[in-house]
Amino acid sequence: MKGFLKRLRPSAKNTIEPTIVPRHEHSISRAAIHPNALKVLYRLHDAGYESYLVGGCVRDLLFGCRPKDFDVATNARPEEVRKLFKNCRLIGKRFRLAHVVFGRDIIEVATFRTHHEKAHEQHGKSSQHGMIIRDNVYGTREDDVWRRDFTINALYYNIADFSVVDYTGGMHDIQHKLLRMIGDPEQRFTEDPVRLLRAVRFLGKLKIQPEPETEKSLCQLSHLLEHVSPARLFQEVLKLFQEGATALTFQLLQKYHLFERLFSQTTDVLDQPETKKLLDEAVISTDERVQEGKTVSPAFLLAVLLWRPILQQTSHFQTENLPPYVALEKAIQAVFHTQTKQLSIPRVLMVSVREICMLQHQFNHRHGSRPYRALEHPRFRAAYDLLLLRKKSGEPLEEITDWWTAFHLGDSVEREKLIKTANKIMGPKRRANQFRKKRASRV
Ligand code: ATP
Ligand code: MG
């Protein structure tokens, strides 16, 4: 296997006979394919086009997982696809794709494209770092296969005879639970460094091992992420934490030095036991949520990831005699400023992260109507979850977490009682001092 792909891959003149795996030799059943995807596949086929399921859905079905979505590949051009489906729109400038829309469900239909080396003289384009910036050139199925990233992502399920078409040894790698880059790993990671993050995502999600040559490049090439736009990185990072394998993915990101390229400030405080504990607890609870079918809030995850750097900056600003609230606000700003250079986090998300962090401060104020206001805040649940994680990670927050747990679960009588006990704990003098300090800080 080793060297086989390197020799054979993109040389366009080399025609390689694929292995055709007949229906009785693989596990993909039509019952597991979404009816909308089958509709699209059959209509293309009946109109005389080649029609395949391809990419992640074939991989996931063979691994026995439920695919997130179903992608179709065909030799029909996007305009031809549009003619076949009333419910079809063409999207994308860089890659022209057809979306066949069934209510909220979309089946993406891509015309076979060729690998950029072959396309190069025509329309393909690379940057000075060897990255592909445009590769929208139509090709055949055989061309299409070599531009894909990993062998397990390059299998074609043929609706004509229900066979799986395998050019790269993907079936072997699925059986042996191996992640293998198609072609020369160093070159392919360089062409598109996002593949480094995709590799980690598949290793974590599918619990498979990297093939040694692929792993060697994974270990050495984290610096390439510098050349990827922060917006694209952010999209990939979101996916990393939504597969239900966050704990393993987090370990792998660190192992391959990718985490520091995404969250440098968090990496700087990772040697603090509280940071490690906080993140370990957070990834475990994230995976539990996904396994229970719940969603994971990106704002919550970002707040967890950035909390320790924010706390460190807050202490720094407090040494400049700023009141805690102001110090926290300034710390959030400073940490966001640095973070967005690595990942461009949408503004609306940043606002939520900020609110979750600011609520950590507001949790200290437990008199009058303030606890009620905190409780009604749309970010209360996420902020409370962060508070619990902080306690678990070793911050001295026993009393305050118990109080908030009782408060948010309690009825109105109990809540009033709790506010009275909190007043006693804080004492009128301390409250008055806090009030004075706050007023002074506003001036
Ligand atoms: P997911 O389960 O997240 O959908 P996926 O493998 O299907 O995983 P997509 O982004 O949907 O990922 O891409 C579909 C297919 O397109 C992949 O399986 C792969 O064959 C190809 N592909 C996607 N991104 C790249 C890339 N950066 N480089 C090469 N091929 C890619
Ligand atoms: Mg997909």
Short mmCIF file of C-alpha atoms and ligand atoms in Angstrom, two decimals:
data_model
loop_
_atom_site.label_atom_id
_atom_site.label_comp_id
_atom_site.label_asym_id
_atom_site.label_seq_id
_atom_site.Cartn_x
_atom_site.Cartn_y
_atom_site.Cartn_z
CA MET A 1 0.00 0.00 0.00
CA LYS A 2 2.79 2.35 1.05
CA GLY A 3 4.14 4.26 -1.94
CA PHE A 4 1.36 2.90 -4.12
CA LEU A 5 -0.75 6.02 -3.89
CA LYS A 6 2.23 8.34 -4.12
CA ARG A 7 3.27 6.72 -7.40
CA LEU A 8 -0.12 6.56 -8.92
CA ARG A 9 -2.10 9.51 -7.74
CA PRO A 10 -2.25 12.58 -9.83
CA SER A 11 -0.37 11.60 -12.91
CA ALA A 12 -3.24 12.25 -15.25
CA LYS A 13 -1.82 10.04 -17.97
CA ASN A 14 -1.89 7.06 -15.66
CA THR A 15 -5.27 5.45 -15.96
CA ILE A 16 -6.01 3.32 -12.96
CA GLU A 17 -8.60 0.61 -12.95
CA PRO A 18 -10.78 1.00 -9.89
CA THR A 19 -11.84 -1.91 -7.73
CA ILE A 20 -15.58 -2.40 -8.04
CA VAL A 21 -16.98 -3.75 -4.80
CA PRO A 22 -20.35 -5.40 -5.59
CA ARG A 23 -23.41 -4.95 -3.39
CA HIS A 24 -23.05 -8.30 -1.62
CA GLU A 25 -19.50 -7.42 -0.52
CA HIS A 26 -20.26 -4.16 1.29
CA SER A 27 -22.66 -3.01 3.96
CA ILE A 28 -24.40 -0.02 2.36
CA SER A 29 -28.11 -0.65 2.20
CA ARG A 30 -30.52 1.67 0.38
CA ALA A 31 -32.64 1.67 3.52
CA ALA A 32 -29.90 3.72 5.20
CA ILE A 33 -29.83 6.34 2.43
CA HIS A 34 -32.16 9.31 2.81
CA PRO A 35 -35.14 9.08 0.42
CA ASN A 36 -34.36 12.58 -0.94
CA ALA A 37 -30.82 11.50 -1.81
CA LEU A 38 -32.21 8.40 -3.55
CA LYS A 39 -34.63 10.58 -5.54
CA VAL A 40 -31.77 12.74 -6.78
CA LEU A 41 -29.54 9.74 -7.56
CA TYR A 42 -32.25 7.96 -9.53
CA ARG A 43 -33.36 11.00 -11.50
CA LEU A 44 -29.80 11.72 -12.64
CA HIS A 45 -29.33 8.07 -13.51
CA ASP A 46 -32.63 7.85 -15.41
CA ALA A 47 -31.63 10.93 -17.41
CA GLY A 48 -28.53 9.07 -18.57
CA TYR A 49 -25.93 10.66 -16.30
CA GLU A 50 -23.48 8.96 -13.98
CA SER A 51 -24.80 9.25 -10.45
CA TYR A 52 -22.99 8.45 -7.20
CA LEU A 53 -23.14 9.07 -3.50
CA VAL A 54 -19.74 10.30 -2.50
CA GLY A 55 -17.57 11.59 0.32
CA GLY A 56 -18.49 11.62 3.99
CA CYS A 57 -21.83 9.85 3.61
CA VAL A 58 -20.31 6.76 1.94
CA ARG A 59 -17.54 6.73 4.55
CA ASP A 60 -19.98 7.07 7.46
CA LEU A 61 -22.35 4.37 6.11
CA LEU A 62 -19.42 1.95 5.77
CA PHE A 63 -18.31 2.78 9.31
CA GLY A 64 -21.86 2.13 10.49
CA CYS A 65 -22.46 5.79 11.49
CA ARG A 66 -25.40 7.94 10.50
CA PRO A 67 -24.28 10.45 7.84
CA LYS A 68 -24.81 14.16 8.56
CA ASP A 69 -25.77 14.80 4.95
CA PHE A 70 -25.72 13.09 1.55
CA ASP A 71 -23.56 14.42 -1.26
CA VAL A 72 -23.99 13.37 -4.86
CA ALA A 73 -21.38 13.42 -7.63
CA THR A 74 -22.22 13.28 -11.31
CA ASN A 75 -20.92 13.98 -14.80
CA ALA A 76 -23.91 16.29 -15.40
CA ARG A 77 -22.93 19.98 -15.48
CA PRO A 78 -24.61 22.24 -12.90
CA GLU A 79 -26.89 23.74 -15.55
CA GLU A 80 -27.93 20.25 -16.65
CA VAL A 81 -28.71 19.33 -13.06
CA ARG A 82 -30.85 22.43 -12.73
CA LYS A 83 -32.90 21.41 -15.75
CA LEU A 84 -33.73 18.09 -14.11
CA PHE A 85 -34.97 19.52 -10.80
CA LYS A 86 -37.50 22.31 -10.28
CA ASN A 87 -36.29 22.62 -6.68
CA CYS A 88 -32.66 23.27 -7.65
CA ARG A 89 -30.47 26.33 -7.24
CA LEU A 90 -26.89 26.85 -8.27
CA ILE A 91 -24.51 28.23 -5.68
CA GLY A 92 -20.86 29.15 -5.26
CA LYS A 93 -18.42 31.21 -7.21
CA ARG A 94 -15.32 29.18 -6.47
CA PHE A 95 -17.04 25.82 -6.87
CA ARG A 96 -20.29 25.88 -8.81
CA LEU A 97 -22.59 23.40 -7.11
CA ALA A 98 -26.22 22.43 -7.47
CA HIS A 99 -28.38 22.34 -4.38
CA VAL A 100 -31.55 20.31 -4.69
CA VAL A 101 -33.81 21.61 -1.97
CA PHE A 102 -36.43 19.53 -0.13
CA GLY A 103 -37.79 21.86 2.54
CA ARG A 104 -35.02 22.12 5.11
CA ASP A 105 -33.08 19.25 3.59
CA ILE A 106 -30.53 19.97 0.87
CA ILE A 107 -28.84 17.41 -1.36
CA GLU A 108 -25.64 18.82 -2.79
CA VAL A 109 -24.86 17.71 -6.33
CA ALA A 110 -21.31 18.32 -7.53
CA THR A 111 -20.07 17.84 -11.05
CA PHE A 112 -16.86 15.80 -11.22
CA ARG A 113 -13.86 18.09 -10.96
CA THR A 114 -10.26 17.48 -11.76
CA HIS A 115 -7.24 17.74 -9.50
CA HIS A 116 -5.50 21.08 -9.68
CA GLU A 117 -2.25 19.71 -11.12
CA LYS A 118 -4.07 18.69 -14.24
CA ALA A 119 -6.22 21.80 -14.17
CA HIS A 120 -3.27 24.05 -13.57
CA GLU A 121 -2.55 25.03 -17.15
CA GLN A 122 -6.23 25.78 -17.65
CA HIS A 123 -7.98 27.46 -14.71
CA GLY A 124 -6.44 26.10 -11.52
CA LYS A 125 -4.45 28.50 -9.40
CA SER A 126 -2.02 28.17 -6.48
CA SER A 127 -0.71 30.71 -4.00
CA GLN A 128 2.97 31.28 -3.20
CA HIS A 129 2.72 28.78 -0.31
CA GLY A 130 1.60 26.01 -2.67
CA MET A 131 -2.00 26.34 -1.54
CA ILE A 132 -4.80 25.80 -4.01
CA ILE A 133 -6.90 28.90 -4.36
CA ARG A 134 -9.01 27.84 -7.32
CA ASP A 135 -9.63 24.39 -8.79
CA ASN A 136 -12.98 24.63 -10.47
CA VAL A 137 -12.32 22.58 -13.57
CA TYR A 138 -14.70 19.84 -14.62
CA GLY A 139 -13.35 16.34 -15.12
CA THR A 140 -14.30 12.69 -15.07
CA ARG A 141 -14.93 10.40 -12.11
CA GLU A 142 -11.35 9.27 -12.36
CA ASP A 143 -10.11 12.87 -12.20
CA ASP A 144 -12.47 13.66 -9.36
CA VAL A 145 -11.14 10.97 -7.07
CA TRP A 146 -7.57 12.32 -6.83
CA ARG A 147 -8.47 15.77 -5.63
CA ARG A 148 -10.18 14.32 -2.56
CA ASP A 149 -8.27 14.31 0.70
CA PHE A 150 -8.30 10.90 2.38
CA THR A 151 -8.82 7.44 0.90
CA ILE A 152 -11.83 6.85 3.15
CA ASN A 153 -13.44 10.00 1.66
CA ALA A 154 -12.90 8.93 -1.95
CA LEU A 155 -15.38 6.10 -2.40
CA TYR A 156 -18.25 6.29 -4.90
CA TYR A 157 -21.53 4.44 -4.32
CA ASN A 158 -22.97 3.78 -7.76
CA ILE A 159 -26.77 3.89 -7.92
CA ALA A 160 -26.65 2.05 -11.28
CA ASP A 161 -25.64 -1.27 -9.70
CA PHE A 162 -25.27 -0.46 -5.95
CA SER A 163 -21.54 -1.15 -6.07
CA VAL A 164 -18.79 0.90 -4.42
CA VAL A 165 -16.09 2.21 -6.73
CA ASP A 166 -12.68 2.37 -5.07
CA TYR A 167 -9.59 3.82 -6.76
CA THR A 168 -7.43 4.53 -3.73
CA GLY A 169 -7.77 1.57 -1.37
CA GLY A 170 -10.39 3.30 0.76
CA MET A 171 -12.20 0.02 1.48
CA HIS A 172 -8.99 -1.53 2.81
CA ASP A 173 -8.40 1.53 5.00
CA ILE A 174 -11.94 1.44 6.38
CA GLN A 175 -11.51 -2.23 7.26
CA HIS A 176 -8.18 -1.48 8.95
CA LYS A 177 -9.42 1.76 10.53
CA LEU A 178 -6.73 3.87 8.91
CA LEU A 179 -6.69 7.50 7.87
CA ARG A 180 -4.47 7.79 4.81
CA MET A 181 -3.91 10.89 2.72
CA ILE A 182 -4.26 10.34 -1.02
CA GLY A 183 -0.92 11.12 -2.66
CA ASP A 184 2.03 12.71 -0.91
CA PRO A 185 0.76 13.84 2.53
CA GLU A 186 3.13 16.78 2.82
CA GLN A 187 2.13 18.14 -0.57
CA ARG A 188 -1.58 17.58 0.00
CA PHE A 189 -1.54 19.22 3.46
CA THR A 190 0.38 22.13 1.96
CA GLU A 191 -2.13 22.56 -0.87
CA ASP A 192 -4.88 22.97 1.69
CA PRO A 193 -3.79 23.12 5.36
CA VAL A 194 -7.40 22.83 6.53
CA ARG A 195 -6.88 19.13 5.81
CA LEU A 196 -4.82 19.03 9.03
CA LEU A 197 -7.95 19.89 11.00
CA ARG A 198 -10.08 17.57 8.89
CA ALA A 199 -7.62 14.77 9.67
CA VAL A 200 -7.96 15.37 13.40
CA ARG A 201 -11.75 15.54 13.08
CA PHE A 202 -11.94 12.15 11.34
CA LEU A 203 -9.40 10.54 13.70
CA GLY A 204 -11.51 11.65 16.65
CA LYS A 205 -14.95 11.02 15.23
CA LEU A 206 -14.23 7.60 13.72
CA LYS A 207 -11.69 6.51 16.36
CA ILE A 208 -9.20 5.44 13.71
CA GLN A 209 -5.41 5.67 13.45
CA PRO A 210 -3.36 7.75 11.05
CA GLU A 211 -1.26 5.77 8.58
CA PRO A 212 2.43 6.46 9.45
CA GLU A 213 3.29 8.73 6.47
CA THR A 214 0.12 10.76 7.03
CA GLU A 215 0.92 11.02 10.72
CA LYS A 216 4.49 12.13 10.05
CA SER A 217 3.17 15.12 8.09
CA LEU A 218 0.48 15.79 10.67
CA CYS A 219 3.21 16.08 13.29
CA GLN A 220 5.31 18.48 11.26
CA LEU A 221 3.00 20.85 9.44
CA SER A 222 0.89 22.69 12.03
CA HIS A 223 2.60 25.96 11.05
CA LEU A 224 0.72 25.84 7.71
CA LEU A 225 -2.46 26.92 9.48
CA GLU A 226 -0.99 30.42 9.48
CA HIS A 227 -1.82 30.65 5.79
CA VAL A 228 -5.50 29.83 6.20
CA SER A 229 -7.97 32.65 6.58
CA PRO A 230 -9.28 33.05 10.16
CA ALA A 231 -12.84 32.81 8.79
CA ARG A 232 -12.28 29.37 7.23
CA LEU A 233 -10.43 28.19 10.34
CA PHE A 234 -13.35 29.20 12.49
CA GLN A 235 -15.78 27.13 10.38
CA GLU A 236 -13.55 24.08 10.76
CA VAL A 237 -13.10 24.60 14.50
CA LEU A 238 -16.87 24.65 14.96
CA LYS A 239 -17.14 21.27 13.23
CA LEU A 240 -14.38 19.82 15.40
CA PHE A 241 -16.45 20.21 18.52
CA GLN A 242 -19.75 18.92 17.18
CA GLU A 243 -18.92 15.30 16.45
CA GLY A 244 -19.42 13.92 19.96
CA ALA A 245 -15.70 13.16 20.24
CA THR A 246 -14.50 16.45 21.67
CA ALA A 247 -12.35 14.88 24.39
CA LEU A 248 -10.31 12.82 21.94
CA THR A 249 -10.22 15.61 19.36
CA PHE A 250 -8.91 18.02 21.98
CA GLN A 251 -6.09 15.60 22.84
CA LEU A 252 -5.23 15.13 19.18
CA LEU A 253 -5.18 18.87 18.52
CA GLN A 254 -2.60 19.19 21.26
CA LYS A 255 -0.62 16.15 20.15
CA TYR A 256 -0.23 17.58 16.63
CA HIS A 257 0.49 21.15 17.87
CA LEU A 258 -2.63 22.45 16.17
CA PHE A 259 -4.35 23.73 19.30
CA GLU A 260 -1.70 26.41 19.83
CA ARG A 261 -2.34 27.69 16.28
CA LEU A 262 -6.03 28.11 17.06
CA PHE A 263 -6.04 29.20 20.70
CA SER A 264 -2.57 30.52 21.54
CA GLN A 265 -3.69 32.35 24.69
CA THR A 266 -5.35 29.24 26.08
CA THR A 267 -2.22 27.25 25.25
CA ASP A 268 -0.15 29.76 27.25
CA VAL A 269 -2.08 28.89 30.42
CA LEU A 270 -2.52 25.20 29.72
CA ASP A 271 0.21 24.28 32.20
CA GLN A 272 -1.95 25.64 35.03
CA PRO A 273 -3.71 22.64 36.62
CA GLU A 274 -7.00 24.59 36.84
CA THR A 275 -6.97 25.28 33.10
CA LYS A 276 -6.35 21.66 32.28
CA LYS A 277 -9.05 20.53 34.67
CA LEU A 278 -11.54 23.09 33.33
CA LEU A 279 -11.00 22.02 29.73
CA ASP A 280 -10.98 18.30 30.56
CA GLU A 281 -14.30 18.63 32.40
CA ALA A 282 -15.75 20.76 29.59
CA VAL A 283 -14.90 18.34 26.79
CA ILE A 284 -16.34 15.40 28.73
CA SER A 285 -19.61 17.22 29.37
CA THR A 286 -19.73 18.37 25.72
CA ASP A 287 -19.50 14.78 24.53
CA GLU A 288 -22.19 13.71 27.00
CA ARG A 289 -24.48 16.42 25.61
CA VAL A 290 -23.94 15.34 22.00
CA GLN A 291 -24.53 11.69 22.93
CA GLU A 292 -27.81 12.69 24.59
CA GLY A 293 -28.82 14.35 21.31
CA LYS A 294 -28.47 17.87 22.73
CA THR A 295 -26.82 20.72 20.87
CA VAL A 296 -23.52 22.27 21.84
CA SER A 297 -23.48 26.02 22.07
CA PRO A 298 -20.40 27.46 20.33
CA ALA A 299 -20.61 30.51 22.62
CA PHE A 300 -20.38 28.31 25.69
CA LEU A 301 -17.41 26.38 24.30
CA LEU A 302 -15.60 29.58 23.40
CA ALA A 303 -16.30 31.03 26.83
CA VAL A 304 -14.81 27.90 28.42
CA LEU A 305 -11.78 27.97 26.14
CA LEU A 306 -11.11 31.65 26.78
CA TRP A 307 -12.06 31.82 30.45
CA ARG A 308 -8.62 31.12 31.94
CA PRO A 309 -6.78 33.68 29.75
CA ILE A 310 -9.53 36.17 30.63
CA LEU A 311 -9.11 35.44 34.33
CA GLN A 312 -5.36 35.92 34.08
CA GLN A 313 -5.77 39.25 32.29
CA THR A 314 -8.38 40.32 34.86
CA SER A 315 -5.86 39.80 37.69
CA HIS A 316 -3.37 41.81 35.70
CA PHE A 317 -5.80 44.74 35.33
CA GLN A 318 -6.73 44.49 39.00
CA THR A 319 -3.12 45.12 39.94
CA GLU A 320 -3.66 48.46 38.22
CA ASN A 321 -6.35 49.11 40.85
CA LEU A 322 -9.25 48.79 38.46
CA PRO A 323 -12.48 47.58 40.08
CA PRO A 324 -13.24 43.89 39.35
CA TYR A 325 -16.06 44.61 36.91
CA VAL A 326 -13.99 47.02 34.83
CA ALA A 327 -10.94 44.76 34.99
CA LEU A 328 -13.03 41.86 33.67
CA GLU A 329 -14.45 43.94 30.84
CA LYS A 330 -11.01 45.12 29.79
CA ALA A 331 -9.64 41.58 30.02
CA ILE A 332 -12.40 40.24 27.78
CA GLN A 333 -11.66 42.94 25.22
CA ALA A 334 -7.93 42.24 25.26
CA VAL A 335 -8.35 38.46 24.96
CA PHE A 336 -10.89 38.81 22.12
CA HIS A 337 -8.60 41.18 20.30
CA THR A 338 -5.81 38.60 20.21
CA GLN A 339 -8.12 35.64 19.61
CA THR A 340 -9.78 37.08 16.52
CA LYS A 341 -6.41 37.28 14.81
CA GLN A 342 -6.39 33.47 14.82
CA LEU A 343 -10.08 32.72 14.35
CA SER A 344 -12.55 35.21 13.06
CA ILE A 345 -15.41 34.65 15.43
CA PRO A 346 -18.67 36.25 14.26
CA ARG A 347 -19.65 39.34 16.19
CA VAL A 348 -22.92 37.99 17.45
CA LEU A 349 -21.09 35.04 18.97
CA MET A 350 -18.56 37.30 20.63
CA VAL A 351 -21.39 39.22 22.26
CA SER A 352 -22.71 35.97 23.76
CA VAL A 353 -19.26 34.91 24.97
CA ARG A 354 -18.84 38.29 26.59
CA GLU A 355 -22.21 37.98 28.32
CA ILE A 356 -21.37 34.51 29.66
CA CYS A 357 -18.12 35.86 31.11
CA MET A 358 -19.67 39.02 32.54
CA LEU A 359 -22.35 36.95 34.26
CA GLN A 360 -19.56 35.24 36.20
CA HIS A 361 -19.05 38.58 37.88
CA GLN A 362 -22.75 39.27 38.26
CA PHE A 363 -23.16 35.98 40.11
CA ASN A 364 -21.42 37.64 43.07
CA HIS A 365 -24.29 40.10 43.43
CA ARG A 366 -27.10 38.40 45.23
CA HIS A 367 -29.20 41.14 46.72
CA GLY A 368 -32.37 42.92 45.66
CA SER A 369 -33.59 42.14 42.16
CA ARG A 370 -30.15 41.35 40.71
CA PRO A 371 -30.29 37.56 41.05
CA TYR A 372 -33.65 37.61 39.26
CA ARG A 373 -32.18 39.67 36.45
CA ALA A 374 -29.28 37.23 36.10
CA LEU A 375 -31.71 34.31 36.09
CA GLU A 376 -33.73 35.83 33.25
CA HIS A 377 -30.68 36.55 31.17
CA PRO A 378 -30.71 34.50 27.94
CA ARG A 379 -27.15 33.41 28.69
CA PHE A 380 -27.90 32.35 32.30
CA ARG A 381 -27.82 28.60 31.65
CA ALA A 382 -24.49 28.72 29.79
CA ALA A 383 -23.01 31.04 32.42
CA TYR A 384 -24.22 28.81 35.25
CA ASP A 385 -22.69 25.76 33.51
CA LEU A 386 -19.40 27.63 33.27
CA LEU A 387 -19.63 28.49 36.96
CA LEU A 388 -20.05 24.78 37.79
CA LEU A 389 -17.08 23.86 35.62
CA ARG A 390 -14.97 26.54 37.28
CA LYS A 391 -15.80 25.07 40.66
CA LYS A 392 -14.92 21.57 39.48
CA SER A 393 -11.62 22.88 38.13
CA GLY A 394 -10.57 24.06 41.60
CA GLU A 395 -11.66 27.72 41.80
CA PRO A 396 -12.97 28.34 45.37
CA LEU A 397 -16.62 28.66 44.42
CA GLU A 398 -18.36 26.10 46.66
CA GLU A 399 -20.63 28.52 48.46
CA ILE A 400 -21.63 30.54 45.39
CA THR A 401 -22.39 27.53 43.15
CA ASP A 402 -24.50 25.91 45.89
CA TRP A 403 -26.36 29.19 46.27
CA TRP A 404 -27.07 29.56 42.54
CA THR A 405 -28.07 25.91 42.21
CA ALA A 406 -30.60 26.35 45.04
CA PHE A 407 -31.73 29.72 43.66
CA HIS A 408 -32.46 28.63 40.12
CA LEU A 409 -34.18 25.44 41.25
CA GLY A 410 -36.09 27.01 44.15
CA ASP A 411 -39.61 28.44 44.32
CA SER A 412 -40.30 32.11 45.09
CA VAL A 413 -40.33 31.62 48.89
CA GLU A 414 -37.05 29.76 48.82
CA ARG A 415 -35.49 32.36 46.55
CA GLU A 416 -36.36 35.20 48.92
CA LYS A 417 -34.85 33.19 51.79
CA LEU A 418 -31.68 32.68 49.77
CA ILE A 419 -31.40 36.38 49.02
CA LYS A 420 -31.61 37.08 52.77
CA THR A 421 -28.88 34.54 53.56
CA ALA A 422 -26.70 36.00 50.82
CA ASN A 423 -27.17 39.46 52.33
CA LYS A 424 -25.95 38.07 55.62
CA ILE A 425 -22.92 36.44 54.01
CA MET A 426 -21.97 39.60 52.17
CA GLY A 427 -22.90 41.92 55.06
CA PRO A 428 -24.24 45.45 54.62
CA LYS A 429 -20.79 47.04 54.97
CA ARG A 430 -19.27 44.96 52.17
CA ARG A 431 -22.23 45.72 49.95
CA ALA A 432 -21.93 49.43 50.60
CA ASN A 433 -18.22 49.29 49.80
CA GLN A 434 -18.89 47.45 46.58
CA PHE A 435 -21.44 50.08 45.64
CA ARG A 436 -19.02 52.94 46.35
CA LYS A 437 -16.25 51.27 44.35
CA LYS A 438 -18.56 50.80 41.42
CA ARG A 439 -19.63 54.41 41.41
CA ALA A 440 -16.03 55.51 41.58
CA SER A 441 -15.21 53.28 38.63
CA ARG A 442 -17.94 54.86 36.55
CA VAL A 443 -16.50 58.33 37.04
P1 ATP B 1 -18.63 15.57 7.08
O1 ATP B 1 -19.02 14.33 7.79
O2 ATP B 1 -18.16 16.62 7.97
O3 ATP B 1 -19.66 16.08 6.10
P2 ATP B 1 -17.11 15.12 4.71
O4 ATP B 1 -15.91 14.26 4.45
O5 ATP B 1 -18.36 14.75 4.00
O6 ATP B 1 -17.33 15.12 6.26
P3 ATP B 1 -17.39 17.61 3.41
O7 ATP B 1 -16.80 18.93 3.76
O8 ATP B 1 -18.86 17.44 3.38
O9 ATP B 1 -16.73 16.58 4.42
O10 ATP B 1 -16.76 17.21 2.01
C1 ATP B 1 -17.27 16.17 1.17
C2 ATP B 1 -16.12 15.48 0.46
O11 ATP B 1 -15.39 16.42 -0.33
C3 ATP B 1 -15.07 14.87 1.41
O12 ATP B 1 -15.44 13.59 1.84
C4 ATP B 1 -13.84 14.84 0.51
O13 ATP B 1 -13.88 13.79 -0.40
C5 ATP B 1 -13.99 16.15 -0.25
N1 ATP B 1 -13.33 17.27 0.45
C6 ATP B 1 -13.88 18.13 1.33
N2 ATP B 1 -12.99 19.02 1.77
C7 ATP B 1 -11.84 18.71 1.16
C8 ATP B 1 -10.52 19.26 1.19
N3 ATP B 1 -10.25 20.31 1.95
N4 ATP B 1 -9.58 18.69 0.43
C9 ATP B 1 -9.87 17.63 -0.37
N5 ATP B 1 -11.07 17.06 -0.43
C10 ATP B 1 -12.04 17.59 0.31
MG MG B 2 -20.25 15.87 4.03
#
